[in-house]
Short mmCIF file of C-alpha atoms in Angstrom, two decimals:
data_model
loop_
_atom_site.label_atom_id
_atom_site.label_comp_id
_atom_site.label_asym_id
_atom_site.label_seq_id
_atom_site.Cartn_x
_atom_site.Cartn_y
_atom_site.Cartn_z
CA MET A 14 -26.56 -2.13 6.70
CA ALA A 15 -30.25 -1.23 6.40
CA GLU A 16 -32.82 -3.66 7.72
CA PRO A 17 -34.53 -5.77 5.01
CA LYS A 18 -38.01 -4.59 4.11
CA CYS A 19 -40.94 -6.89 4.55
CA SER A 20 -44.64 -6.18 4.27
CA GLN A 21 -45.58 -9.07 6.57
CA PRO A 22 -45.59 -8.65 10.38
CA LYS A 23 -43.17 -10.83 12.28
CA PHE A 24 -44.02 -12.51 15.58
CA LEU A 25 -41.93 -13.74 18.46
CA LEU A 26 -43.19 -15.77 21.40
CA ARG A 27 -41.70 -14.14 24.49
CA PHE A 28 -42.49 -15.10 28.10
CA GLY A 29 -45.83 -16.56 27.07
CA SER A 30 -47.02 -13.48 25.15
CA LEU A 31 -47.15 -12.62 21.45
CA ASP A 32 -45.19 -9.44 20.64
CA THR A 33 -44.84 -7.67 17.28
CA VAL A 34 -41.19 -7.01 16.51
CA LYS A 35 -39.14 -5.63 13.64
CA PRO A 36 -37.67 -8.16 11.19
CA LYS A 37 -34.14 -9.24 11.98
CA CYS A 38 -32.08 -11.85 10.20
CA PHE A 39 -32.70 -14.52 12.88
CA LEU A 40 -36.32 -13.72 13.84
CA LEU A 41 -39.11 -16.04 12.83
CA HIS A 42 -40.87 -15.17 9.57
CA CYS A 43 -44.53 -16.01 9.53
CA PHE A 44 -46.42 -17.12 6.89
CA GLU A 45 -47.95 -17.05 3.53
CA GLY A 46 -46.08 -15.46 0.64
CA ALA A 47 -43.34 -13.94 2.78
CA GLU A 48 -39.84 -14.67 1.48
CA LYS A 49 -37.26 -15.69 4.03
CA THR A 50 -34.52 -13.15 4.55
CA VAL A 51 -31.49 -14.70 6.18
CA MET A 52 -28.28 -12.77 5.73
CA GLY A 53 -24.82 -13.98 6.48
CA MET A 54 -25.93 -17.32 7.92
CA PRO A 55 -24.59 -20.71 6.87
CA GLU A 56 -26.89 -23.24 5.19
CA VAL A 57 -27.23 -25.35 8.35
CA SER A 58 -28.48 -22.32 10.27
CA GLN A 59 -30.97 -21.58 7.52
CA ASP A 60 -32.38 -25.12 7.82
CA LEU A 61 -32.61 -24.71 11.59
CA SER A 62 -34.34 -21.37 11.17
CA SER A 63 -36.81 -22.93 8.73
CA GLU A 64 -37.66 -25.69 11.21
CA MET A 65 -38.19 -23.10 13.93
CA GLU A 66 -40.52 -21.15 11.64
CA VAL A 67 -42.65 -24.22 10.96
CA ASP A 68 -42.78 -25.10 14.66
CA ALA A 69 -43.71 -21.51 15.57
CA PHE A 70 -46.48 -21.47 12.95
CA ARG A 71 -47.81 -24.80 14.30
CA ARG A 72 -47.87 -23.56 17.88
CA LEU A 73 -49.29 -20.11 17.21
CA PHE A 74 -51.83 -21.00 14.54
CA PRO A 75 -52.48 -24.76 14.89
CA LEU A 76 -55.78 -24.82 13.00
CA ARG A 77 -54.36 -22.94 10.01
CA PHE A 78 -51.34 -25.23 10.09
CA PHE A 79 -53.55 -28.33 9.80
CA GLU A 80 -55.86 -26.79 7.21
CA ARG A 81 -52.93 -26.04 4.91
CA HIS A 82 -52.15 -29.77 4.98
CA PHE A 83 -55.79 -30.75 4.43
CA VAL A 84 -55.84 -28.84 1.16
CA GLU A 85 -53.28 -31.38 -0.09
CA SER A 86 -55.35 -34.28 1.37
CA VAL A 87 -52.59 -35.13 3.83
CA ARG A 88 -51.97 -34.69 7.54
CA PRO A 89 -48.85 -33.45 9.32
CA ASP A 90 -47.88 -37.05 10.19
CA ALA A 91 -47.99 -37.89 6.43
CA ARG A 92 -51.19 -39.95 6.70
CA PRO A 93 -54.02 -39.54 4.20
CA LEU A 94 -57.12 -38.04 5.80
CA GLY A 95 -58.98 -41.36 5.93
CA LYS A 96 -56.14 -43.62 7.05
CA ALA A 97 -55.77 -44.97 10.60
CA ARG A 98 -52.46 -45.32 12.40
CA ASP A 99 -50.44 -48.52 12.59
CA THR A 100 -52.04 -51.02 14.96
CA VAL A 101 -50.44 -53.72 17.11
CA VAL A 102 -52.13 -56.28 19.40
CA ASN A 103 -50.36 -58.59 21.88
CA LEU A 104 -52.04 -61.26 24.00
CA GLY A 105 -51.46 -62.73 27.46
CA LEU A 106 -49.14 -60.10 28.92
CA VAL A 107 -50.61 -60.20 32.47
CA ALA A 108 -49.80 -63.56 34.07
CA SER A 109 -52.10 -63.02 37.06
CA ALA A 110 -55.15 -62.38 34.87
CA ASP A 111 -57.44 -64.97 33.29
CA GLY A 112 -57.19 -63.07 30.03
CA SER A 113 -55.24 -60.01 28.94
CA ALA A 114 -54.16 -58.04 25.90
CA LEU A 115 -52.29 -54.91 24.92
CA ALA A 116 -53.54 -52.83 21.99
CA LYS A 117 -51.57 -50.01 20.44
CA ILE A 118 -52.94 -47.64 17.80
CA GLY A 119 -50.20 -45.22 16.89
CA SER A 120 -48.97 -44.02 20.27
CA THR A 121 -52.28 -44.65 22.04
CA THR A 122 -51.72 -47.73 24.23
CA MET A 123 -54.25 -49.75 26.26
CA LEU A 124 -53.71 -52.73 28.54
CA ALA A 125 -56.80 -54.85 29.28
CA ALA A 126 -57.00 -57.57 31.94
CA ILE A 127 -59.92 -59.83 32.88
CA ARG A 128 -60.36 -61.45 36.28
CA MET A 129 -63.09 -64.08 36.80
CA GLU A 130 -64.93 -64.48 40.10
CA VAL A 131 -67.92 -66.60 41.09
CA MET A 132 -71.09 -64.69 41.99
CA THR A 133 -74.72 -65.42 42.74
CA PRO A 134 -76.74 -64.55 39.62
CA TYR A 135 -79.48 -61.96 39.76
CA LYS A 136 -83.01 -63.21 40.30
CA ASP A 137 -84.26 -61.72 37.04
CA SER A 138 -81.49 -63.48 35.05
CA PRO A 139 -80.67 -66.72 36.91
CA GLU A 140 -78.93 -68.27 33.88
CA GLU A 141 -76.61 -65.37 33.09
CA GLY A 142 -73.32 -64.06 34.38
CA CYS A 143 -72.16 -60.43 34.37
CA ILE A 144 -69.43 -58.21 32.96
CA ALA A 145 -68.13 -55.21 34.92
CA VAL A 146 -65.97 -52.67 33.06
CA GLU A 147 -63.55 -50.18 34.60
CA PHE A 148 -61.43 -47.73 32.62
CA HIS A 149 -58.37 -46.21 34.29
CA MET A 150 -56.37 -43.15 33.22
CA PRO A 151 -53.29 -42.83 35.47
CA PRO A 152 -51.27 -39.59 35.35
CA ILE A 153 -48.55 -41.25 33.25
CA CYS A 154 -50.90 -41.50 30.25
CA SER A 155 -51.28 -37.79 29.57
CA PRO A 156 -50.07 -34.43 30.88
CA ILE A 157 -53.69 -33.28 31.23
CA VAL A 158 -54.37 -36.00 33.84
CA ARG A 159 -53.25 -34.79 37.26
CA PRO A 160 -52.39 -36.96 40.26
CA GLY A 161 -55.19 -37.28 42.78
CA ARG A 162 -57.88 -36.21 40.34
CA PRO A 163 -59.84 -38.77 38.33
CA ALA A 164 -59.92 -38.08 34.62
CA GLU A 165 -63.32 -36.83 33.46
CA ALA A 166 -63.21 -39.04 30.37
CA ALA A 167 -62.67 -42.30 32.30
CA PRO A 168 -66.24 -43.02 33.51
CA VAL A 169 -67.68 -41.94 30.15
CA ILE A 170 -65.46 -44.34 28.22
CA ALA A 171 -66.15 -47.13 30.73
CA LYS A 172 -69.92 -46.72 30.26
CA ARG A 173 -69.61 -46.66 26.46
CA LEU A 174 -67.45 -49.80 26.52
CA SER A 175 -69.93 -51.64 28.72
CA ASP A 176 -72.85 -50.64 26.51
CA THR A 177 -71.00 -51.64 23.34
CA ILE A 178 -69.90 -55.05 24.63
CA LEU A 179 -73.39 -55.93 25.88
CA SER A 180 -75.40 -54.49 22.98
CA SER A 181 -73.20 -56.08 20.32
CA GLY A 182 -73.82 -59.57 21.70
CA MET A 183 -70.13 -60.39 21.54
CA VAL A 184 -70.34 -62.39 24.78
CA ASP A 185 -73.26 -64.70 25.48
CA LEU A 186 -73.89 -64.11 29.18
CA LYS A 187 -75.48 -67.55 29.46
CA GLU A 188 -72.05 -69.04 28.80
CA LEU A 189 -71.00 -67.53 32.12
CA CYS A 190 -73.57 -69.53 34.05
CA LEU A 191 -72.30 -72.35 36.29
CA VAL A 192 -75.35 -73.54 38.21
CA LYS A 193 -78.71 -72.02 37.36
CA GLY A 194 -79.83 -69.61 40.04
CA LYS A 195 -76.89 -70.47 42.29
CA ALA A 196 -73.58 -69.59 40.67
CA ALA A 197 -72.31 -67.70 37.65
CA TRP A 198 -69.17 -65.91 36.53
CA MET A 199 -68.53 -62.22 37.06
CA ALA A 200 -65.96 -60.98 34.53
CA TYR A 201 -64.10 -57.94 35.83
CA LEU A 202 -62.62 -56.12 32.85
CA ASP A 203 -60.03 -53.48 33.78
CA ILE A 204 -58.52 -51.34 31.02
CA TYR A 205 -55.52 -49.15 31.74
CA CYS A 206 -54.61 -46.30 29.44
CA LEU A 207 -50.83 -46.20 29.25
CA ASP A 208 -50.57 -43.50 26.59
CA ALA A 209 -53.45 -41.22 25.60
CA ASP A 210 -52.74 -39.93 22.11
CA GLY A 211 -56.24 -39.74 20.68
CA ALA A 212 -59.02 -42.21 19.75
CA LEU A 213 -59.06 -43.66 23.28
CA PHE A 214 -62.34 -45.52 22.85
CA ASP A 215 -61.14 -47.30 19.70
CA ALA A 216 -57.98 -48.59 21.37
CA ALA A 217 -59.84 -49.51 24.57
CA LEU A 218 -62.47 -51.51 22.68
CA LEU A 219 -59.81 -53.30 20.65
CA SER A 220 -57.91 -54.26 23.81
CA ALA A 221 -61.15 -55.50 25.42
CA VAL A 222 -62.01 -57.67 22.41
CA ALA A 223 -58.50 -59.12 22.35
CA ALA A 224 -58.57 -59.77 26.12
CA PHE A 225 -61.85 -61.70 25.85
CA SER A 226 -60.37 -63.74 23.01
CA ASN A 227 -57.46 -64.59 25.30
CA LEU A 228 -59.72 -65.41 28.27
CA GLU A 229 -59.58 -68.92 29.76
CA ILE A 230 -62.39 -69.66 32.18
CA PRO A 231 -60.97 -71.39 35.27
CA VAL A 232 -61.91 -74.90 36.38
CA VAL A 233 -64.39 -74.91 39.28
CA ALA A 234 -66.21 -77.56 41.30
CA LEU A 235 -68.99 -77.99 43.87
CA ASN A 236 -67.74 -78.80 47.37
CA ASN A 237 -69.64 -80.75 50.02
CA ASP A 238 -71.33 -77.54 51.22
CA GLY A 239 -72.79 -76.90 47.79
CA LYS A 240 -70.51 -73.96 47.14
CA ILE A 241 -68.52 -73.32 43.98
CA VAL A 242 -64.77 -73.43 44.55
CA THR A 243 -61.89 -72.98 42.15
CA VAL A 244 -59.88 -76.09 41.34
CA THR A 245 -56.16 -75.45 41.73
CA GLU A 246 -53.64 -76.50 39.12
CA GLU A 247 -52.30 -79.18 41.49
CA GLU A 248 -55.75 -80.73 41.80
CA GLU A 249 -56.36 -80.34 38.09
CA GLU A 250 -53.18 -82.21 37.27
CA GLU A 251 -53.84 -84.91 39.84
CA GLU A 252 -54.88 -88.07 38.05
CA ASP A 253 -56.17 -89.82 41.15
CA ALA A 254 -59.89 -89.12 41.52
CA ALA A 255 -59.49 -89.49 45.27
CA ALA A 256 -57.68 -86.19 45.32
CA MET A 257 -61.08 -84.46 45.22
CA PRO A 258 -63.47 -86.87 46.93
CA GLU A 259 -65.84 -84.19 48.17
CA LYS A 260 -65.92 -82.09 44.99
CA GLU A 261 -68.03 -82.39 41.88
CA VAL A 262 -66.30 -80.78 38.93
CA VAL A 263 -68.58 -78.33 37.10
CA ASN A 264 -66.29 -77.70 34.13
CA LYS A 265 -63.52 -80.25 33.74
CA GLU A 266 -60.98 -78.06 31.97
CA LYS A 267 -60.25 -74.45 31.18
CA ARG A 268 -62.28 -73.25 28.27
CA LYS A 269 -62.51 -70.20 26.05
CA LEU A 270 -65.56 -68.12 25.39
CA LYS A 271 -67.22 -68.28 22.00
CA LEU A 272 -67.21 -64.72 20.69
CA ALA A 273 -69.83 -63.61 18.19
CA ASN A 274 -70.50 -60.28 16.47
CA ILE A 275 -67.15 -58.82 17.51
CA PRO A 276 -67.44 -55.01 17.50
CA PHE A 277 -64.89 -52.70 15.89
CA SER A 278 -64.91 -48.93 16.15
CA LEU A 279 -63.47 -45.93 14.36
CA THR A 280 -63.45 -42.35 15.62
CA CYS A 281 -63.46 -39.58 13.03
CA ILE A 282 -63.14 -35.81 13.18
CA LEU A 283 -65.52 -33.65 11.16
CA HIS A 284 -64.01 -30.33 10.11
CA LYS A 285 -65.59 -28.27 7.35
CA ASN A 286 -65.77 -30.67 4.39
CA TYR A 287 -62.99 -32.92 5.71
CA ILE A 288 -63.25 -36.26 7.54
CA LEU A 289 -60.20 -37.34 9.53
CA ALA A 290 -60.00 -40.97 10.63
CA ASP A 291 -58.30 -42.05 13.86
CA PRO A 292 -57.34 -38.59 15.19
CA THR A 293 -54.37 -37.89 17.44
CA ALA A 294 -54.68 -36.04 20.73
CA GLU A 295 -53.41 -32.86 19.05
CA GLU A 296 -56.05 -33.10 16.34
CA GLU A 297 -58.78 -33.73 18.91
CA SER A 298 -57.71 -30.66 20.92
CA ILE A 299 -57.91 -28.40 17.86
CA MET A 300 -61.01 -29.80 16.11
CA ASP A 301 -63.69 -30.80 18.58
CA THR A 302 -66.38 -32.52 16.48
CA LEU A 303 -65.88 -36.27 16.99
CA VAL A 304 -68.02 -39.11 15.63
CA THR A 305 -67.45 -42.74 16.66
CA VAL A 306 -68.95 -45.53 14.56
CA VAL A 307 -69.12 -49.09 15.94
CA LEU A 308 -69.72 -51.98 13.53
CA ASP A 309 -69.81 -55.72 14.08
CA MET A 310 -68.17 -58.37 11.93
CA SER A 311 -71.18 -58.48 9.58
CA ASP A 312 -70.91 -54.72 8.91
CA GLN A 313 -74.05 -54.00 10.93
CA ILE A 314 -74.06 -50.71 12.84
CA VAL A 315 -73.91 -51.25 16.60
CA SER A 316 -73.83 -47.57 17.56
CA ILE A 317 -72.97 -44.07 16.35
CA TYR A 318 -71.77 -41.67 19.00
CA LYS A 319 -71.30 -37.90 18.67
CA ALA A 320 -70.55 -35.82 21.74
CA GLY A 321 -71.31 -32.21 20.84
CA GLY A 322 -68.90 -30.28 18.65
CA THR A 323 -69.16 -27.11 16.59
CA PHE A 324 -69.87 -28.80 13.25
CA LEU A 325 -73.16 -30.44 12.32
CA ALA A 326 -73.08 -34.11 11.35
CA TYR A 327 -74.89 -34.10 8.03
CA SER A 328 -76.05 -37.40 6.54
CA SER A 329 -73.29 -37.27 3.92
CA ALA A 330 -70.66 -36.88 6.67
CA ILE A 331 -72.12 -39.77 8.66
CA LYS A 332 -72.13 -41.96 5.56
CA GLY A 333 -68.48 -41.07 5.01
CA CYS A 334 -67.64 -42.05 8.59
CA VAL A 335 -69.50 -45.35 8.25
CA GLU A 336 -67.65 -46.20 5.04
CA LEU A 337 -64.29 -45.47 6.69
CA ALA A 338 -65.38 -47.59 9.68
CA ARG A 339 -66.11 -50.52 7.37
CA GLN A 340 -62.66 -50.32 5.86
CA ARG A 341 -61.15 -50.08 9.33
CA ALA A 342 -63.17 -53.08 10.56
CA LYS A 343 -61.71 -55.19 7.77
CA GLU A 344 -58.19 -54.13 8.78
CA LEU A 345 -58.77 -54.95 12.46
CA ASN A 346 -60.48 -58.23 11.61
CA GLN A 347 -57.43 -59.21 9.58
CA ILE A 348 -55.09 -58.27 12.45
CA LEU A 349 -57.09 -60.36 14.92
CA GLY A 350 -57.47 -63.16 12.39
CA GLU A 351 -53.69 -63.47 12.14
CA MET A 352 -53.72 -64.14 15.89
CA ASP A 353 -56.27 -66.97 15.50
CA ILE A 354 -58.99 -65.01 17.22
CA ASP A 355 -62.46 -66.37 16.49
#
């Protein structure tokens, strides 16, 4: 039987190279306007062949694959262009931490833990404590992170998180003061990326906010040497005041921080005349122009961050990103509000 005629070239991925081959009944047909020619194959095999064609098109021409979805104002995961992924927040998952939270946006997962330690305040800010932020990307979070090599994105995200937390005014550093000029709290915030599937900063910031909302500042006291010591649970539960004769309690019970101007962020991709909210790792690898907008609870802009990219961020595009960020902030505020986070 003669081979079916087809004006479109057919492609087959073989040993990592792209070879042009003649059309056969089971070879992959690529692309626009070409009719599928499958002869003598059952319907199940035709469905399988169709799935293989779509997967081949996605792998060989990823940008064209996404753009064909954008024309219909939808993404391959069925989300509208401006819609973020499902978001889940859980509190208090790390028993050894003073505050912890897990935030999950789509598949991107972050675990934040806060450990409080007493420090001597700096001379230029004797009434303030400090916050130290570390962001960790272990090899389990992404195939692009290799063992023994620190991820390039980790210190960048850590610096952005620190700047956002401090500039937003979410935490009043004076609340971390114990004794003016002598003792204050150092909050060590460690964020671990468990799954890196895009929008890492958004998920990291959300986990940090939730961890601070879950934070309980330990009970401490002054001993006879004038040093700040932590009061154990046994001493805290002891009703007899003689249990701590040489200690003056500084704060009598565990307390929570008062959070103000909580920041929320949304990362968007700019591609041609499209704006994609909350991109996945695949989308970020294909379209490299990212814009992150950070807003506080009163819809005031905390920061706008754009790290390079091939597309210019026109004012209309930035306004579109800010509007999407406002909608996203309302969603996140509602999620945190359901968890009684102030």
